[in-house]
Short mmCIF file of C-alpha atoms and ligand atoms in Angstrom, two decimals:
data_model
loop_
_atom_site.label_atom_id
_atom_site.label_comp_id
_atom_site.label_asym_id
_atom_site.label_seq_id
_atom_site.Cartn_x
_atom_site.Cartn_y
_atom_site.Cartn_z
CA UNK Y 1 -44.43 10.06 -37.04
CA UNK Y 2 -45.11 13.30 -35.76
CA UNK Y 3 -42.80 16.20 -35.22
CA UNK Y 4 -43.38 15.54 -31.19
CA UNK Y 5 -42.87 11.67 -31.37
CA UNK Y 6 -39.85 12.49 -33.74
CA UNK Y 7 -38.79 14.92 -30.80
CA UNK Y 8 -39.32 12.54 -28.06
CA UNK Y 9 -37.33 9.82 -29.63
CA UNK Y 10 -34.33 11.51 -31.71
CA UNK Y 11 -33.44 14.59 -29.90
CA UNK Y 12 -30.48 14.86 -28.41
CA UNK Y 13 -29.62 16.03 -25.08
CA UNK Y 14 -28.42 19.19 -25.30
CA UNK Y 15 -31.18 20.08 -27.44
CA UNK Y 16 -33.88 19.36 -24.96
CA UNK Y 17 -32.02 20.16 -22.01
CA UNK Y 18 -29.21 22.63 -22.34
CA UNK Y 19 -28.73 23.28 -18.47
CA UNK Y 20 -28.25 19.54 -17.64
CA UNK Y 21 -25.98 18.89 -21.39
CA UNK Y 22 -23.55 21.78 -19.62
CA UNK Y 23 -23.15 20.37 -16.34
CA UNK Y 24 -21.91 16.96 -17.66
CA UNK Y 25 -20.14 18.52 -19.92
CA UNK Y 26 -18.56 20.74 -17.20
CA UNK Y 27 -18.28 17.23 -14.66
CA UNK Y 28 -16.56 15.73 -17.60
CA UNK Y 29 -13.26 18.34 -17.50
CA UNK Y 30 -13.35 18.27 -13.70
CA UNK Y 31 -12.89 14.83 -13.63
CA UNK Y 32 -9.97 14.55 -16.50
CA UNK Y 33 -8.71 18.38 -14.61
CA UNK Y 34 -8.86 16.42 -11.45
CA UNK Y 35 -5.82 14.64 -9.68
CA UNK Y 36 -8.31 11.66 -7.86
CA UNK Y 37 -7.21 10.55 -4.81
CA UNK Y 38 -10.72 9.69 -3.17
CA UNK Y 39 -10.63 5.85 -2.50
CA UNK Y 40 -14.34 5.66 -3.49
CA UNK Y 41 -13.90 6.95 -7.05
CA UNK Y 42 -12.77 5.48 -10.43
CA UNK Y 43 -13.60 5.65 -13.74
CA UNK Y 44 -15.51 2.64 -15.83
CA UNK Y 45 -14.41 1.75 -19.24
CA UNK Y 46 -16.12 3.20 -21.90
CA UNK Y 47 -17.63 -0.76 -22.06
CA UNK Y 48 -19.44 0.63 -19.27
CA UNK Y 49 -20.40 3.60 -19.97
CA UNK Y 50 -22.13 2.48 -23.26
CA UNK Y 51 -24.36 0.08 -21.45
CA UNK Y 52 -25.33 2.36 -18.97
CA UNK Y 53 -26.94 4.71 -20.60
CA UNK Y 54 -28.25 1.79 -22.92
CA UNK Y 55 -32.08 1.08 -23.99
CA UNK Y 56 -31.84 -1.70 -21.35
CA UNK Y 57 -33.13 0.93 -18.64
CA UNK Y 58 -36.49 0.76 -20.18
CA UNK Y 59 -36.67 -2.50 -19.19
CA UNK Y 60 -38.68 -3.13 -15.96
CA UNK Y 61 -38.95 -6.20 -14.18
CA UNK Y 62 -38.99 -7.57 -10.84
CA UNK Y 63 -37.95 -10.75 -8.96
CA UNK Y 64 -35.47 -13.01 -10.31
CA UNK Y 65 -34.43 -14.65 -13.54
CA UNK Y 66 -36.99 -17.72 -14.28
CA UNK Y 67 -39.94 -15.88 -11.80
CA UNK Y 68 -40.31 -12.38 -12.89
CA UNK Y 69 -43.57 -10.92 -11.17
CA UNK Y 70 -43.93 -8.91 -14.64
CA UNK Y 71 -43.80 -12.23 -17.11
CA UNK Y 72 -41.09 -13.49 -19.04
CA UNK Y 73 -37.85 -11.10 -19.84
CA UNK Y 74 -35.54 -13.25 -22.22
CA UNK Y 75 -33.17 -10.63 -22.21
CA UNK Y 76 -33.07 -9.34 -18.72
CA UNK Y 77 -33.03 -13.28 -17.49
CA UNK Y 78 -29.71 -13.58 -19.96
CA UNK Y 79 -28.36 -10.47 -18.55
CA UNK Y 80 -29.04 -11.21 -14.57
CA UNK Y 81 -27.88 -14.86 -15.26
CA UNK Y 82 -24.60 -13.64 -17.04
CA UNK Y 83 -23.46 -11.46 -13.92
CA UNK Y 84 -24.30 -13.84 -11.12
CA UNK Y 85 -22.40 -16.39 -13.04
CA UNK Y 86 -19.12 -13.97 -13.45
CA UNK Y 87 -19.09 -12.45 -10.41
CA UNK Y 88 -19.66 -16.23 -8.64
CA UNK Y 89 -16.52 -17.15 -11.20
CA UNK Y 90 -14.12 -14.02 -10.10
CA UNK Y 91 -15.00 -14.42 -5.87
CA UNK Y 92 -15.23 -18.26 -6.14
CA UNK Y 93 -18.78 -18.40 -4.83
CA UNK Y 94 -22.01 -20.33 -4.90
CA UNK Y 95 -24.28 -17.64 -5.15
CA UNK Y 96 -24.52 -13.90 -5.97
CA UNK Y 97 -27.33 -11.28 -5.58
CA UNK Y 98 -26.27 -8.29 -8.32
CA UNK Y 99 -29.58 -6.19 -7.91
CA UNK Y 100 -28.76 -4.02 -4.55
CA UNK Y 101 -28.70 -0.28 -6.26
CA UNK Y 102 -25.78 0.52 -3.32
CA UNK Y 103 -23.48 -0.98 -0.95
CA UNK Y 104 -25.32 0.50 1.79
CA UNK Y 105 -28.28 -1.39 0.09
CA UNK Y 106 -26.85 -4.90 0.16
CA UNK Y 107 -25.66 -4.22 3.58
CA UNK Y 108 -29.64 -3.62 4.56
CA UNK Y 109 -30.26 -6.30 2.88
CA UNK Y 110 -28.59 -8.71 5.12
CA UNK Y 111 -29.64 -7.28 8.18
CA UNK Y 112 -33.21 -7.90 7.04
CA UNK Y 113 -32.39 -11.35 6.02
CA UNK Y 114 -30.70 -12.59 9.33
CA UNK Y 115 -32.13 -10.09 12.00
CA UNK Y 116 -35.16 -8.55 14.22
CA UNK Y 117 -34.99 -5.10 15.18
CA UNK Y 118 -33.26 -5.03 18.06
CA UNK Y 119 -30.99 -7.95 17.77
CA UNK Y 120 -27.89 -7.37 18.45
CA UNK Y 121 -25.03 -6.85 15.70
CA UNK Y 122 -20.84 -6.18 16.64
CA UNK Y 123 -18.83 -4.18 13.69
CA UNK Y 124 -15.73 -2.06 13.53
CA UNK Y 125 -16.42 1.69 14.84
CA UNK Y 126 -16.18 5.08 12.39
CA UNK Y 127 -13.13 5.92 13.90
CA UNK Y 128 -11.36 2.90 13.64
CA UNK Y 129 -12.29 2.94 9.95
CA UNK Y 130 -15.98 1.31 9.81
CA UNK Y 131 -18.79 1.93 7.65
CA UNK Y 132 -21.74 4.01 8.73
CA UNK Y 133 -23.80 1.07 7.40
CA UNK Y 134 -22.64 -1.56 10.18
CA UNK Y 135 -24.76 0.07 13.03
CA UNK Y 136 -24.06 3.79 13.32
CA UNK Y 137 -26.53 5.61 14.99
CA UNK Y 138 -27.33 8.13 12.20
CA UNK Y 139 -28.39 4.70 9.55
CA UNK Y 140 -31.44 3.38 9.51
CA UNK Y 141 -28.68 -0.15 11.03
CA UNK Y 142 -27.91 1.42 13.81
CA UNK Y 143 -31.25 2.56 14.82
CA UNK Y 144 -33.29 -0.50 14.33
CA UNK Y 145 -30.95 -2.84 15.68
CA UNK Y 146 -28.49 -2.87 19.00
CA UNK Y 147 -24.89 -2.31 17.78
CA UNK Y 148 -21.63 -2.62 19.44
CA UNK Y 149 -18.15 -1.50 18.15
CA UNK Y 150 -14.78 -2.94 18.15
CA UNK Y 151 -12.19 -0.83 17.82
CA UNK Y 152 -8.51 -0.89 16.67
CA UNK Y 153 -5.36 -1.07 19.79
CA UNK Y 154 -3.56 1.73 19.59
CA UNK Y 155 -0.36 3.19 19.37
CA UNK Y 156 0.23 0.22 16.04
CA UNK Y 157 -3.72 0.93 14.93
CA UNK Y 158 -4.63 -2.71 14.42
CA UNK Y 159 -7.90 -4.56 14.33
CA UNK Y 160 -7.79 -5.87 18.19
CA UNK Y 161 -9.12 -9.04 17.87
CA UNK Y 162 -9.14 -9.70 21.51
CA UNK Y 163 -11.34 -7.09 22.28
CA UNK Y 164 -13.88 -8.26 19.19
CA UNK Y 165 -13.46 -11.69 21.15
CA UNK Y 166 -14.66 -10.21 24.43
CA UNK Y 167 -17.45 -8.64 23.38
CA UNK Y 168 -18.41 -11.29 20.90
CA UNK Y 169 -18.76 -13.28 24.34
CA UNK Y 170 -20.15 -10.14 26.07
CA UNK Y 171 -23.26 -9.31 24.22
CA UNK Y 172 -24.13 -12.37 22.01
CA UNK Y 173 -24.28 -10.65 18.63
CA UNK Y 174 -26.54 -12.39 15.93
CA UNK Y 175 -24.43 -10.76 12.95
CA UNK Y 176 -20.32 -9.46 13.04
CA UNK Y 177 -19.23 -7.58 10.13
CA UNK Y 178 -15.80 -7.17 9.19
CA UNK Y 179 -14.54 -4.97 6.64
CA UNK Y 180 -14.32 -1.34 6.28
CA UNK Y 181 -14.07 1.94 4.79
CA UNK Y 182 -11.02 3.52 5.92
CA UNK Y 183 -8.97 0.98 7.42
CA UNK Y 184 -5.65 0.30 5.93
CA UNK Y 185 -4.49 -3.43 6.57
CA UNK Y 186 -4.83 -7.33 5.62
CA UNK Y 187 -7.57 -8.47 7.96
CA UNK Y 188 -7.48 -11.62 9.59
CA UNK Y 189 -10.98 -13.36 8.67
CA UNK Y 190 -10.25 -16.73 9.45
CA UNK Y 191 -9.76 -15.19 13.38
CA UNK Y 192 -13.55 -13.17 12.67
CA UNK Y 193 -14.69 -16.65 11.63
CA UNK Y 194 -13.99 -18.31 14.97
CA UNK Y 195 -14.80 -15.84 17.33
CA UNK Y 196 -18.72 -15.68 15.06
CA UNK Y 197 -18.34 -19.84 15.18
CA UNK Y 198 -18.08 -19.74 19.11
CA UNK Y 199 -20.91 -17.33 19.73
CA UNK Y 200 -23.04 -18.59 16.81
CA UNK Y 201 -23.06 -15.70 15.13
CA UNK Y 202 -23.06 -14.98 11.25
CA UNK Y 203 -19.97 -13.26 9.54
CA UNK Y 204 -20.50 -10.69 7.17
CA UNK Y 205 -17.35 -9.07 5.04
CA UNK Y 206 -17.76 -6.14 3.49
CA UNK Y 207 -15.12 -5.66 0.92
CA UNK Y 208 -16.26 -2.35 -0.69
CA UNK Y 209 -12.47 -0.45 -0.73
CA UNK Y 210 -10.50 -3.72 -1.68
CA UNK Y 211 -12.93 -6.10 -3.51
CA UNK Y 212 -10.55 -5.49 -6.93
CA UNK Y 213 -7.82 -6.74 -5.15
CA UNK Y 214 -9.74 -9.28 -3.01
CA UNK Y 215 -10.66 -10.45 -7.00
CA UNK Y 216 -6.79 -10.76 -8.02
CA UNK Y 217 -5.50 -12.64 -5.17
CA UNK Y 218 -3.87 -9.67 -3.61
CA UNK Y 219 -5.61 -9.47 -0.35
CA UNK Y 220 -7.21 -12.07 1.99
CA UNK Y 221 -10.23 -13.89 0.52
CA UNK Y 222 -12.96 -13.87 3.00
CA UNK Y 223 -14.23 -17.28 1.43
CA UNK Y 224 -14.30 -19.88 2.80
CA UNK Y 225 -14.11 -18.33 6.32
CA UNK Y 226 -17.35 -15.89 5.79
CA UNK Y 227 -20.76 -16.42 5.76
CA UNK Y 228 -21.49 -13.31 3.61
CA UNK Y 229 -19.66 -10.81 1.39
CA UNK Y 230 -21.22 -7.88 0.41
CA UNK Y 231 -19.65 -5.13 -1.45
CA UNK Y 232 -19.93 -2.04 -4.03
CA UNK Y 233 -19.01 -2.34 -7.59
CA UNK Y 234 -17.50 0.68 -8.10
CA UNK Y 235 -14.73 2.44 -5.85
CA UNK Y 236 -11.39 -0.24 -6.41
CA UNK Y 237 -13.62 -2.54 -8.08
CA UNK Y 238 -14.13 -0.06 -11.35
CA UNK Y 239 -16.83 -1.00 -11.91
CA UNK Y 240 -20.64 0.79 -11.99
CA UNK Y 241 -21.82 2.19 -8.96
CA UNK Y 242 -23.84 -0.83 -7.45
CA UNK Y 243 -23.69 -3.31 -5.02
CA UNK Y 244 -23.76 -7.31 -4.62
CA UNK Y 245 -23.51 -10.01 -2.26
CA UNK Y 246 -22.03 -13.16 -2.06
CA UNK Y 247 -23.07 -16.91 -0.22
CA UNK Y 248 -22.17 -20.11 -0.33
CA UNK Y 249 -25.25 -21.27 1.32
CA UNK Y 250 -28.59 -22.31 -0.86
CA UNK Y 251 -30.87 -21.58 2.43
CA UNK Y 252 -29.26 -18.40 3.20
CA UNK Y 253 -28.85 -17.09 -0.41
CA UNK Y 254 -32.99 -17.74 -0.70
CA UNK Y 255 -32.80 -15.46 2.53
CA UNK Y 256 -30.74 -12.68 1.17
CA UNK Y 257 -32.47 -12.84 -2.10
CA UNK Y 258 -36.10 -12.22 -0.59
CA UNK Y 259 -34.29 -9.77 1.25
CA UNK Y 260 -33.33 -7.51 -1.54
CA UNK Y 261 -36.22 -8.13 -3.47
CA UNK Y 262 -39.50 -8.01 -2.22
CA UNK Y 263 -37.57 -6.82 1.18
CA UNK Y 264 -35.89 -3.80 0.30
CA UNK Y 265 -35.86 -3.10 -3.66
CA UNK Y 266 -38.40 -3.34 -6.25
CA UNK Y 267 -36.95 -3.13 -9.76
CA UNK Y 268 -33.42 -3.35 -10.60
CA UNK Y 269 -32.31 -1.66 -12.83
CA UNK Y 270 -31.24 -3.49 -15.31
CA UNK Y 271 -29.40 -1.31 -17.66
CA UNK Y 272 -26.47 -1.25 -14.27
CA UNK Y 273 -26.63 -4.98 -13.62
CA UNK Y 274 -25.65 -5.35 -17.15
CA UNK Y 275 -22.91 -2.89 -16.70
CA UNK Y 276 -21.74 -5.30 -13.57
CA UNK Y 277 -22.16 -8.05 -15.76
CA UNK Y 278 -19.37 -5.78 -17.75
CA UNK Y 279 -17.18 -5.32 -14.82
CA UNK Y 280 -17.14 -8.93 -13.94
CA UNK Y 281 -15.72 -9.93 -17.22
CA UNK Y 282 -13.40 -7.20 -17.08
CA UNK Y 283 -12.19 -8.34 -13.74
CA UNK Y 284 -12.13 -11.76 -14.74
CA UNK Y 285 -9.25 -10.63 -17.88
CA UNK Y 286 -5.37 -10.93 -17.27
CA UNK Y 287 -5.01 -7.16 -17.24
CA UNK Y 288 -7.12 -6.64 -14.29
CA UNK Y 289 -4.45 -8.80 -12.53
CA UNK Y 290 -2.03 -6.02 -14.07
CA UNK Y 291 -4.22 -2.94 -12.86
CA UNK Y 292 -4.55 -4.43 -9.16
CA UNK Y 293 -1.16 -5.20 -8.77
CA UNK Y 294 -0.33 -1.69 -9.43
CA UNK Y 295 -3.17 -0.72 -7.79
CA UNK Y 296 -1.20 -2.05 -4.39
CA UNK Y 297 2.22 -1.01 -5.66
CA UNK Y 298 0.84 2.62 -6.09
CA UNK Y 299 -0.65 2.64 -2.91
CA UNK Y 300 2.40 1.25 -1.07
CA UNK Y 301 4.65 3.47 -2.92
CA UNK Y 302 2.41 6.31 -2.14
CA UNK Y 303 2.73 5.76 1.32
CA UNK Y 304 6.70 5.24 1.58
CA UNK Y 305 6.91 8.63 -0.33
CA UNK Y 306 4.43 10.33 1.96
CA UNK Y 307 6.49 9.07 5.24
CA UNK Y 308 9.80 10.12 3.57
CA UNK Y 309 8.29 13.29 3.52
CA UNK Y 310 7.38 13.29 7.27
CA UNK Y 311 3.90 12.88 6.83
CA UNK Y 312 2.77 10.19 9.48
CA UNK Y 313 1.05 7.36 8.32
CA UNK Y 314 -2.09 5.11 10.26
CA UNK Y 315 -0.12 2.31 10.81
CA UNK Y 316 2.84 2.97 8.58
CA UNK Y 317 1.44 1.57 5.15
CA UNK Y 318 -1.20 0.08 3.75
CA UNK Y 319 -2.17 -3.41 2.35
CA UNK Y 320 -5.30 -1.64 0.33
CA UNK Y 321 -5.85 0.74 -2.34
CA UNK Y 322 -5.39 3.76 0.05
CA UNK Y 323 -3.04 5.21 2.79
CA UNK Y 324 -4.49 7.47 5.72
CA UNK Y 325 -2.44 9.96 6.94
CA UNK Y 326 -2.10 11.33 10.90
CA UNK Y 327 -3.13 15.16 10.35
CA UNK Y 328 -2.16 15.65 13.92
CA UNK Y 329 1.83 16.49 13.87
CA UNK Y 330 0.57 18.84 11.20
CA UNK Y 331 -1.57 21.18 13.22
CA UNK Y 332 -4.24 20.55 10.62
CA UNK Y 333 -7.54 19.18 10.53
CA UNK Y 334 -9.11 16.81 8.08
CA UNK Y 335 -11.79 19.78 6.61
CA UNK Y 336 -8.92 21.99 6.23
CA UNK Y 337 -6.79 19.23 4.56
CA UNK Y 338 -9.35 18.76 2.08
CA UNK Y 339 -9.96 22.42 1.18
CA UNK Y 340 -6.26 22.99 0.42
CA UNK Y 341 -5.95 19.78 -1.70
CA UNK Y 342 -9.19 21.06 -3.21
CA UNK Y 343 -7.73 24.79 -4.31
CA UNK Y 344 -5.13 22.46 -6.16
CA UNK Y 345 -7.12 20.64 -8.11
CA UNK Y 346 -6.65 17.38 -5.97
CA UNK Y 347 -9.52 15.20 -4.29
CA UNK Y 348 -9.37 13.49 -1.12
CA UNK Y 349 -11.24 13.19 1.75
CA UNK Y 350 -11.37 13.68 5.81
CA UNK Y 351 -11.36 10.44 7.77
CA UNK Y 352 -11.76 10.09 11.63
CA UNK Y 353 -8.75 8.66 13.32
CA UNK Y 354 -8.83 6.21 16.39
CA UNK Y 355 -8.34 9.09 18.36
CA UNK Y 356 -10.79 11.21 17.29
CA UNK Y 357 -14.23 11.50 18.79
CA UNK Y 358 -17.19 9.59 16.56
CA UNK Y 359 -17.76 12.60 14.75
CA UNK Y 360 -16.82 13.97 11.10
CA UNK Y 361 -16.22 17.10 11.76
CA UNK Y 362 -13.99 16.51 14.29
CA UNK Y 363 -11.79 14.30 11.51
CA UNK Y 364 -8.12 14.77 11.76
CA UNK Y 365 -6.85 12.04 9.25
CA UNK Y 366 -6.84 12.37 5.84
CA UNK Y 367 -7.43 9.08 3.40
CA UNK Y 368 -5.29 9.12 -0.08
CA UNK Y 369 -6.66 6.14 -2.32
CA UNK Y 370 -5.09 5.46 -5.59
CA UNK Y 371 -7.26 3.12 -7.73
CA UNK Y 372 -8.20 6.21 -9.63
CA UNK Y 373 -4.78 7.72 -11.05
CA UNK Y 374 -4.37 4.00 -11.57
CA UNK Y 375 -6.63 3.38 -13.87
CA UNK Y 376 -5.16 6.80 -15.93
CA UNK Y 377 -2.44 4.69 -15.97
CA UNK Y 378 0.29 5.98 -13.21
CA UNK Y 379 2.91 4.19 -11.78
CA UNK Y 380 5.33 4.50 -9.22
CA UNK Y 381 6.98 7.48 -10.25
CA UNK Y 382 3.60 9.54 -10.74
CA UNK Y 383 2.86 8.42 -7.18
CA UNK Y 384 6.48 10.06 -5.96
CA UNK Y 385 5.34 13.04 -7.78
CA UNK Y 386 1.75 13.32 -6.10
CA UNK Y 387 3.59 12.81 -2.11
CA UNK Y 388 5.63 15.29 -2.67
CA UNK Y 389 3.10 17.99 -4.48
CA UNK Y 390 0.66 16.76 -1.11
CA UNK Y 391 2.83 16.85 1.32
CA UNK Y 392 4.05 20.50 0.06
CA UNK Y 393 0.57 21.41 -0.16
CA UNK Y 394 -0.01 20.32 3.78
CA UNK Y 395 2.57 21.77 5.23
CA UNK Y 396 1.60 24.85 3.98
CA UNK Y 397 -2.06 24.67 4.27
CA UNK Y 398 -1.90 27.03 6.92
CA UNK Y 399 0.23 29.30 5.57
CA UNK Y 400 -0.13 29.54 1.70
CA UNK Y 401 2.14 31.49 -1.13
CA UNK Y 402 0.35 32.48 -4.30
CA UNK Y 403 3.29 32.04 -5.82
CA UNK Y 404 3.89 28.20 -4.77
CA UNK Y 405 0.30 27.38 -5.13
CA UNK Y 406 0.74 28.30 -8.63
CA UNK Y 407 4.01 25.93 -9.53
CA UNK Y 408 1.77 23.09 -7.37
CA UNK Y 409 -1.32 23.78 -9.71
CA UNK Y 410 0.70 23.68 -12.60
CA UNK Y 411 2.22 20.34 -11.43
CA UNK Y 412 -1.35 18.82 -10.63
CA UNK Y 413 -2.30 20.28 -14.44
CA UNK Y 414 0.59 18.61 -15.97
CA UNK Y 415 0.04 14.87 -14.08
CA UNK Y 416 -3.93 14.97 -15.02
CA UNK Y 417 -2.79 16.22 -19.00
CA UNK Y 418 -0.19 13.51 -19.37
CA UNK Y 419 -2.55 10.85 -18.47
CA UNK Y 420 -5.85 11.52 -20.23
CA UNK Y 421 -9.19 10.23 -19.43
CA UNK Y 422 -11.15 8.38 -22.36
CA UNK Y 423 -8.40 8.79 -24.68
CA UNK Y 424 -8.83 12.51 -24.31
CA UNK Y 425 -12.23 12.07 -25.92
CA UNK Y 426 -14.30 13.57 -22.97
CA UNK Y 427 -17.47 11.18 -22.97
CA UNK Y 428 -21.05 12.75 -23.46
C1 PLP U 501 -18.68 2.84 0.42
C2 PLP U 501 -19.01 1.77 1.37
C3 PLP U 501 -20.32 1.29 1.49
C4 PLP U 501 -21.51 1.97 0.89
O1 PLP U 501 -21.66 2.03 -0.43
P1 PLP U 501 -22.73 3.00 -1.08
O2 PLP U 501 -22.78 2.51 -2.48
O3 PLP U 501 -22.24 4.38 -0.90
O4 PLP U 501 -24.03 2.79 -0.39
C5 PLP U 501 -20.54 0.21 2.33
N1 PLP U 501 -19.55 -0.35 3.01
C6 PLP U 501 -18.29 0.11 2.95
C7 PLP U 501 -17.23 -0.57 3.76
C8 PLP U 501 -17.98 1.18 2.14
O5 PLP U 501 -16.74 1.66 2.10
#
């Protein structure tokens, strides 16, 4: 072998690229400096990790198990077979696609698979909590295809299912999509599943921020009342950062699987479908039970700590991983919110709220998700102590003391050292 083949195949990263070896080093503190409170991140077990960044992402092949377009893939077949057949075991379904690279991906997907461009679809709005995937106008969804928005009835912030009613009858959609991104309550599917029934319409759930807990029983199964579920793997789930989808249909699941692949995808990558195939036997273990229980204990606790502390609350709790808080009483605004978490050492993220004009910038609430910490391994009492160091923190965003800053830093410092990512061992 040659010193160059020898190089090509041996070398370690930060031998061959220093700049790129320092910034994952450098990602790796941040994360275990970092108190987490964006719903959207987690961490994977090092289970994951390992098969991640495994050989298996040499492997190319296309189509599906049984009728690759590249010839026969043993292993890949095993692999793809293994997490349909988990993640159909954990949601109780028929069938499962586990090759979309994204949630927004899968979400494409079904659009491809059930409409024309043009047709009409009906899905929660931005503000009210919804995706930007369901039909906003800046996504390819909401460009291609006519969408209309329910909305949430306001002062108690809930889904108004009358109004989804009305305009189900209104404009005929082919396609409503429940589920959402920043929306804090127990929906009501079987209700979705009528009003699509009466206008002979297909329901899609997307279950990206609660499919852990959807998993454990600890919020509302959209099975049997759904046509479709489509969701991430990572965020609450823990798992990699990838999407799926879930029938219960053979004649619709052939849809959606042309969909994805030739439709939308070519390749999957197979290294990540193994790592789902990780996180579905993960999730289908007793101690996932365990981690989304206090996944929804944390949250709840979260938000009765946070309201003791006069911060307002989007409906006064949560039945998700993640409570949103009214920036409003506050004289603060959702960018500004973030920043001052941010100078802490604590993530979280702006959200629009019902009242606030469709646009992000413009975001007064402020969404606090705690499937991260979780997963360090806080409870309860870790959740007390991160209300009070965030509400502190935002009600003096607009007026900060270097010296309280610093005892809130140090308190941040001291949460993230007691409860240590990866055993401490920060992964390559
Ligand atoms: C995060 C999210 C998605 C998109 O997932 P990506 O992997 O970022 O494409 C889709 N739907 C909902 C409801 C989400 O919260």
């Amino acid at each position: 072998m040659s010193p160059r083949q020898r190089n090509h195949f041996e070398s370690a990263l930060e031998f061959v690229d220093p700049e790129i070896a320092a910034l994952v080093a450098s990602e790796s503190l941040r994360q275990s400096q970092r108190l987490e409170l964006i719903a959207s991140e987690n961490y994977v077990s090092a289970a994951q990790l390992e098969v991640s960044g495994s050989i298996l992402g040499n492997t190319t092949v296309e189509g599906y198990p049984g009728a690759r377009f590249h010839g026969p893939s043993p292993n890949a077949d095993a692999i793809e077979q293994l997490a349909i057949a988990r993640a159909c075991a954990l949601f109780n379904a028929r069938f499962a696609n586990v090759q979309p690279h994204s949630g927004t991906q899968a979400n494409q997907a079904i659009f491809l698979a059930l409409l024309r461009p043009g047709d009409t679809v009906l899905a929660m709005k931005l503000s009210a909590g919804g995706h930007f995937s369901h039909g906003e106008a800046s996504n390819l969804s909401g460009q291609w295809f006519n969408a209309v928005h329910y909305g949430v009835r306001m002062p108690e912030g809930l889904i108004d299912y009358d109004d989804v009613e009305r305009q189900a009858f209104q404009f005929k959609p082919k396609l409503i999509i429940a589920g959402a991104t920043a929306y804090p309550r127990a929906i009501d599917f079987e209700r979705f599943a009528a009003i699509a029934r009466s206008v002979n319409a297909h329901l899609m759930v997307d279950i990206a921020h609660v499919a852990g807990l959807v998993a454990a029983g600890l919020f509302p199964h959209p099975f049997p009342h759904a046509d479709i579920i489509t969701s991430t793997t990572y965020k609450n789930f823990r798992g990699v950062r990838g999407g799926f989808i879930l029938s219960n249909d053979l004649a619709l699941a052939m849809r959606i699987d042309a969909a994805v692949c030739p439709g939308l995808q070519g390749t999957p990558l197979v290294q990540l479908m193994a790592a789902k195939a990780v996180s579905f036997h993960e999730a289908l273990q007793p101690g996932y039970l365990r981690y989304s229980a206090q996944v929804l204990a944390n949250a709840r606790a979260l938000g009765a700590a946070l309201t003791k502390q006069g911060i307002v609350l989007v409906t006064g709790g949560t039945d998700t991983p993640f409570v949103v808080a009214d920036l409003r009483p506050l004289a603060i605004d959702g960018a500004a919110a973030t920043r001052r978490l941010d100078t802490l050492g604590i993530g979280a993220n702006k959200i629009l709220l019902p009242s606030d004009p469709e646009d992000f910038s413009q975001s007064t609430g402020l969404r606090l998700g705690v499937s991260a910490i979780t997963t360090r391994g806080m409870g309860e009492a870790e959740c007390g102590e991160v209300a009070d160091i965030v509400a502190a923190a935002l009600r003096t965003a607009g007026d900060p003391d270097a010296q309280a800053n610093t005892v809130l830093t140090r308190r941040v410092a001291q949460l993230c050292a007691r409860f240590p990512l990866y055993g401490g061992h920060l992964p390559p």
